[in-house]
Coordinates of C-alpha atoms in Angstrom, one line a residue:
T1204 CA 97.5 58.3 103.0
S1205 CA 101.0 59.0 104.3
R1206 CA 101.2 62.1 102.0
K1207 CA 98.0 63.5 103.6
C1208 CA 99.2 62.7 107.1
N1209 CA 102.4 64.7 106.4
L1210 CA 100.7 67.4 104.4
Q1211 CA 101.5 71.0 105.5
C1212 CA 100.9 74.5 104.3
T1213 CA 103.1 77.5 104.5
F1214 CA 101.1 80.5 105.6
S1215 CA 102.3 83.4 103.5
K1216 CA 101.5 86.1 106.1
D1217 CA 104.3 85.0 108.4
N1218 CA 105.8 81.9 106.8
S1219 CA 104.4 79.8 109.6
T1220 CA 103.5 76.1 109.1
M1221 CA 99.9 74.8 109.2
N1222 CA 98.8 71.2 109.2
E1223 CA 96.1 69.8 106.9
G1224 CA 92.7 71.0 108.0
Q1225 CA 94.0 73.4 110.5
E1226 CA 92.1 76.7 110.7
I1227 CA 93.2 80.1 111.9
Y1228 CA 91.4 83.5 112.0
I1229 CA 93.0 86.7 111.0
N1230 CA 92.2 90.4 110.6
E1231 CA 93.0 91.4 107.0
N1232 CA 93.4 95.1 106.2
T1233 CA 92.3 95.9 102.7
L1234 CA 92.6 99.2 101.0
S1235 CA 89.3 101.0 100.6
N1236 CA 90.6 102.7 97.4
G1237 CA 88.0 102.1 94.7
N1238 CA 85.7 100.6 97.3
R1239 CA 85.1 103.5 99.7
P1240 CA 86.8 106.4 97.9
A1241 CA 85.6 109.2 100.2
A1242 CA 84.6 109.9 103.8
D1243 CA 82.2 111.9 105.9
I1244 CA 84.3 113.2 108.9
I1245 CA 82.3 114.7 111.8
V1246 CA 84.0 116.5 114.7
L1247 CA 81.8 116.9 117.8
V1248 CA 83.2 119.9 119.7
D1249 CA 82.8 120.8 123.3
D1250 CA 82.0 124.5 122.8
S1251 CA 83.1 125.8 126.2
S1252 CA 85.7 128.5 127.0
S1253 CA 88.1 125.9 128.4
M1254 CA 88.4 124.4 124.9
K1255 CA 89.7 127.5 123.2
E1256 CA 93.2 126.1 122.4
E1257 CA 91.7 122.8 121.2
H1258 CA 89.5 124.7 118.8
K1259 CA 92.7 126.1 117.2
W1260 CA 94.2 122.6 117.0
I1261 CA 91.3 120.9 115.2
K1262 CA 91.5 123.4 112.4
Q1263 CA 95.0 122.3 111.4
A1264 CA 94.3 118.7 112.2
A1265 CA 91.5 118.6 109.5
L1266 CA 93.9 120.0 106.9
D1267 CA 96.6 117.5 107.9
L1268 CA 94.1 114.6 107.8
E1269 CA 92.9 115.7 104.4
K1270 CA 96.4 115.7 103.0
V1271 CA 97.1 112.2 104.2
L1272 CA 93.7 110.9 103.0
K1273 CA 94.4 112.2 99.5
E1274 CA 97.8 110.6 99.5
G1275 CA 95.9 107.4 100.1
N1276 CA 93.6 108.2 97.1
V1277 CA 90.6 108.9 99.4
G1278 CA 88.6 112.0 98.4
V1279 CA 90.4 112.6 95.1
Q1280 CA 87.5 112.0 92.8
P1281 CA 85.9 115.4 92.0
D1282 CA 82.4 114.1 92.4
K1283 CA 83.2 112.3 95.7
P1284 CA 85.2 114.6 97.9
N1285 CA 85.8 114.1 101.6
L1286 CA 83.3 116.2 103.5
Y1287 CA 83.7 117.6 107.1
S1288 CA 81.3 119.1 109.6
V1289 CA 81.6 120.8 113.0
V1290 CA 78.8 119.9 115.5
A1291 CA 79.1 122.1 118.6
F1292 CA 77.6 121.1 122.0
G1293 CA 77.3 123.1 125.2
N1294 CA 75.0 124.9 127.5
G1295 CA 72.4 122.1 127.1
M1296 CA 72.3 122.7 123.3
T1297 CA 73.7 121.1 120.1
H1298 CA 73.9 122.6 116.7
V1299 CA 75.8 122.2 113.4
V1300 CA 78.1 125.1 112.4
E1301 CA 77.2 126.0 108.8
V1302 CA 79.4 127.5 106.2
G1303 CA 77.7 129.2 103.3
G1304 CA 74.5 127.5 104.2
N1305 CA 76.1 124.1 104.1
K1306 CA 76.2 121.6 106.9
M1307 CA 79.0 119.6 105.3
Y1308 CA 82.0 121.2 103.6
S1309 CA 85.7 120.9 102.7
A1310 CA 88.6 120.7 105.1
E1311 CA 89.4 124.3 104.3
D1312 CA 85.9 125.5 105.1
F1313 CA 86.1 123.3 108.3
G1314 CA 88.5 126.0 109.6
T1315 CA 86.0 128.7 108.8
A1316 CA 83.3 126.7 110.8
V1317 CA 85.6 126.4 113.8
N1318 CA 86.2 130.2 113.8
K1319 CA 82.4 130.6 114.3
L1320 CA 82.3 128.6 117.5
T1321 CA 80.7 130.9 120.1
K1322 CA 81.7 129.4 123.5
L1323 CA 78.2 128.1 124.4
G1324 CA 79.2 127.4 128.0
E1325 CA 79.1 124.4 130.3
K1326 CA 76.6 121.5 130.5
E1327 CA 77.8 119.5 127.6
D1328 CA 75.8 116.4 126.5
G1329 CA 77.9 114.4 124.1
Y1330 CA 75.2 111.8 123.6
D1331 CA 73.0 114.5 122.2
A1332 CA 75.8 115.6 119.9
V1333 CA 76.2 112.1 118.5
H1334 CA 72.4 111.7 118.0
Y1335 CA 72.2 115.1 116.4
A1336 CA 75.0 114.3 113.9
L1337 CA 73.5 111.0 112.9
T1338 CA 70.0 112.3 112.4
Q1339 CA 70.4 116.0 111.3
L1340 CA 73.4 116.0 109.0
P1341 CA 73.2 115.1 105.3
L1342 CA 75.5 112.1 105.7
R1343 CA 76.3 110.4 102.4
S1344 CA 77.5 107.4 104.4
I1345 CA 74.1 106.7 105.9
N1346 CA 72.7 105.7 102.6
D1347 CA 75.8 104.4 100.9
N1348 CA 78.3 103.0 103.5
D1349 CA 80.0 101.0 100.8
T1350 CA 81.1 104.2 99.1
Y1351 CA 81.6 106.6 102.0
A1352 CA 83.3 105.9 105.3
L1353 CA 81.8 107.6 108.4
N1354 CA 84.3 108.8 111.0
I1355 CA 83.2 110.7 114.1
V1356 CA 85.6 112.4 116.6
M1357 CA 84.5 113.9 119.9
V1358 CA 86.7 116.5 121.6
T1359 CA 85.8 117.4 125.2
D1360 CA 87.3 118.0 128.6
E1361 CA 84.2 117.3 130.6
R1362 CA 81.9 114.4 131.5
R1363 CA 78.4 114.2 130.2
T1364 CA 75.7 116.5 131.6
P1365 CA 72.4 115.2 130.1
V1366 CA 70.1 117.6 128.2
S1367 CA 67.0 118.2 130.2
G1368 CA 64.4 115.5 129.3
S1369 CA 66.9 113.4 127.4
N1370 CA 66.2 109.7 127.1
L1371 CA 69.5 108.9 125.4
S1372 CA 71.7 106.2 127.0
R1373 CA 75.1 104.7 126.1
E1374 CA 73.3 101.7 124.7
T1375 CA 71.0 103.7 122.4
V1376 CA 73.8 105.9 121.2
L1377 CA 76.0 102.9 120.5
R1378 CA 73.2 101.3 118.6
E1379 CA 72.8 104.4 116.5
L1380 CA 76.6 104.5 115.8
K1381 CA 76.7 100.9 114.7
N1382 CA 73.5 101.2 112.6
A1383 CA 75.2 104.1 110.7
G1384 CA 78.5 102.1 110.3
A1385 CA 80.3 104.8 112.1
R1386 CA 83.7 104.6 113.8
F1387 CA 83.9 106.8 116.9
N1388 CA 87.1 108.3 118.5
L1389 CA 87.3 110.2 121.7
I1390 CA 89.8 112.9 122.7
A1391 CA 89.2 113.7 126.4
N1392 CA 90.6 114.1 129.9
I1393 CA 91.5 110.5 130.3
Q1394 CA 95.1 109.6 131.4
F1395 CA 96.5 106.3 130.3
F1396 CA 99.3 104.8 132.4
Y1397 CA 101.5 101.8 131.9
D1398 CA 102.2 99.6 134.9
G1399 CA 105.9 99.5 134.1
G1400 CA 106.0 103.3 134.0
G1401 CA 105.3 105.9 131.3
D1402 CA 102.3 107.7 130.0
A1403 CA 100.5 106.8 126.8
L1404 CA 99.1 109.1 124.1
G1405 CA 96.1 106.8 123.6
V1406 CA 94.9 103.3 123.0
D1407 CA 92.7 101.6 120.4
Y1408 CA 90.2 98.8 120.5
K1409 CA 92.7 96.1 119.4
G1410 CA 95.1 96.8 122.2
L1411 CA 97.6 99.0 120.3
V1412 CA 99.1 101.5 122.8
Y1413 CA 100.6 104.8 121.4
Y1414 CA 103.6 106.5 123.1
S1415 CA 105.5 109.7 122.4
R1416 CA 109.1 110.0 121.5
K1417 CA 111.4 112.9 122.6
D1418 CA 111.7 114.1 119.0
G1419 CA 107.9 114.6 118.6
S1420 CA 107.3 111.4 116.7
F1421 CA 105.4 108.4 118.2
F1422 CA 105.5 104.6 118.3
D1423 CA 103.0 101.9 119.1
T1424 CA 103.2 98.6 120.8
F1425 CA 100.6 95.8 120.6
D1426 CA 99.2 94.3 123.8
S1427 CA 97.4 91.1 122.9
Q1428 CA 95.3 91.2 126.1
G1429 CA 93.2 93.9 124.6
F1430 CA 90.4 95.6 126.5
R1431 CA 89.1 93.6 129.4
N1432 CA 85.5 94.2 130.2
G1433 CA 84.8 95.4 133.7
N1434 CA 88.1 96.8 134.8
V1435 CA 88.9 99.2 132.0
R1436 CA 92.3 98.0 130.9
V1437 CA 94.3 97.5 127.8
G1438 CA 96.5 94.7 129.0
K1439 CA 99.1 96.4 131.2
V1440 CA 97.7 99.8 130.4
G1441 CA 95.0 101.2 132.7
V1442 CA 92.8 104.2 132.4
Q1443 CA 92.9 106.8 135.2
E1444 CA 90.1 109.4 135.2
T1445 CA 90.3 112.8 136.8
Q1446 CA 87.9 113.4 139.8
W1447 CA 85.8 115.9 137.8
C1448 CA 85.8 114.0 134.5
D1449 CA 84.2 110.7 134.1
A1450 CA 84.6 110.7 130.3
Y1451 CA 85.6 107.1 129.9
S1452 CA 82.4 105.6 131.4
D1453 CA 80.4 108.2 129.4
Y1454 CA 82.1 108.0 126.1
G1455 CA 85.2 105.8 126.1
Q1456 CA 83.5 102.5 125.7
L1457 CA 81.6 103.9 122.6
A1458 CA 85.0 104.2 120.9
I1459 CA 86.1 100.7 121.8
D1460 CA 82.8 99.2 120.8
T1461 CA 82.9 100.9 117.3
E1462 CA 86.5 99.8 116.7
G1463 CA 87.9 103.3 117.4
A1464 CA 90.5 104.8 119.7
I1465 CA 90.7 107.0 122.8
W1466 CA 93.2 109.8 123.3
D1467 CA 94.5 111.8 126.3
L1468 CA 93.7 115.5 125.8
Q1469 CA 96.2 116.4 128.6
V1470 CA 99.1 115.3 126.4
L1471 CA 98.0 117.8 123.7
R1472 CA 97.8 120.5 126.3
K1473 CA 101.4 119.8 127.4
G1474 CA 102.6 121.4 124.2
G1475 CA 106.0 121.1 122.6
N1476 CA 107.1 117.6 121.3
Y1477 CA 104.4 116.0 123.4
A1478 CA 101.7 117.8 121.4
R1479 CA 103.5 117.0 118.1
S1480 CA 103.5 113.3 119.1
F1481 CA 99.9 113.5 119.9
E1482 CA 99.0 115.2 116.6
S1483 CA 101.0 112.8 114.4
S1484 CA 99.5 109.7 116.1
V1485 CA 95.9 110.9 116.0
I1486 CA 96.2 111.8 112.3
S1487 CA 98.0 108.6 111.4
V1488 CA 95.4 106.4 113.1
K1489 CA 92.4 108.4 111.8
A1490 CA 93.7 108.0 108.2
R1491 CA 94.4 104.3 108.7
E1492 CA 90.8 103.8 109.9
I1493 CA 89.4 105.5 106.8
I1494 CA 91.8 104.2 104.2
T1495 CA 91.7 100.6 105.2
T1496 CA 88.9 98.3 105.9
E1497 CA 89.5 95.4 108.4
V1498 CA 87.9 92.1 107.5
C1499 CA 87.9 89.0 109.6
Q1500 CA 89.0 85.9 107.6
R1501 CA 89.0 82.2 108.2
C1502 CA 92.1 80.6 106.7
V1503 CA 92.3 76.8 106.1
C1504 CA 95.1 74.5 105.1
R1505 CA 93.8 72.2 102.4
D1506 CA 95.0 69.5 100.1
V1507 CA 95.0 70.4 96.4
G1508 CA 96.3 67.0 95.3
K1509 CA 99.3 68.3 93.4
S1510 CA 102.2 67.8 95.8
D1511 CA 103.2 67.2 99.3
N1512 CA 102.4 70.9 100.0
G1513 CA 98.9 72.1 100.4
E1514 CA 97.6 75.7 100.1
V1515 CA 96.0 78.1 102.4
T1516 CA 92.6 79.5 101.3
C1517 CA 91.0 82.4 103.2
A1518 CA 87.4 83.5 103.2
A1519 CA 85.7 86.5 104.9
M1520 CA 83.7 85.8 108.0
E1521 CA 80.4 87.5 108.8
D1522 CA 81.0 87.0 112.5
Q1523 CA 83.8 89.4 113.4
D1524 CA 84.1 88.0 116.9
Y1525 CA 86.2 85.1 115.6
C1526 CA 89.1 87.4 115.1

């Protein structure tokens, strides 16, 4: 009895001590190599004249992302390549930009697709673009989410202007994204500010805040407060929207609710090392989202009857809310 009363476990993740029967919940990142060896990557592009420079940026970003993914063994199997697609929205319309009659193509052909953007004009409905991508593209991930990751990025500098007669709401679009197993990221006119001073490049659903360095690199810092419902905050980081752009309330929560991230388009537009920090942070986070799969685990300290030390056993939880 005394042995059991004094029984403890050493938790290998951080060498902390747990008492017998104690439970903790952790997020465990596992490599998707061999599990989800490829990805469908969809970029929803605001096709208005104000986005001309961003159109140039996403061409290179796709090539950079592909390089990092292949270094992580994602998309290296000849019969399971990473596939990309450009879905343009503007002027009350949404369409996929085809290359050689294909709606999904390589990272190299992605650049060809971007060159075909025609500057549709204003009146952009991002909900319509999400719905279109999930229902009109030949997504491998829809039928086989265990093999193919689905990652969607929206790039826009405007708030939503609904297509005439649209019955799409944030709730219906979120349901479509979750049913498809998609992770959604937003690059938009949303400025993040830190109460203690300093602008942020972006934030993710866990409370990681990304900042630029003077040399064009970036760093992140974790805020355990996470997003707080109702006041649009990441701990000490708040979200400030421009008067003409209400992109957070239209699209930002979709990113948080699908375990994605939100990025400030204005940092990219600053150019120089600010833009380099922005580029490297977005590519790094996108690659991490695709290469790793986060699983909520319940870990318990238990007696194995061999010594005064127990062992920690962990098992995956179906309910992610525990973590």
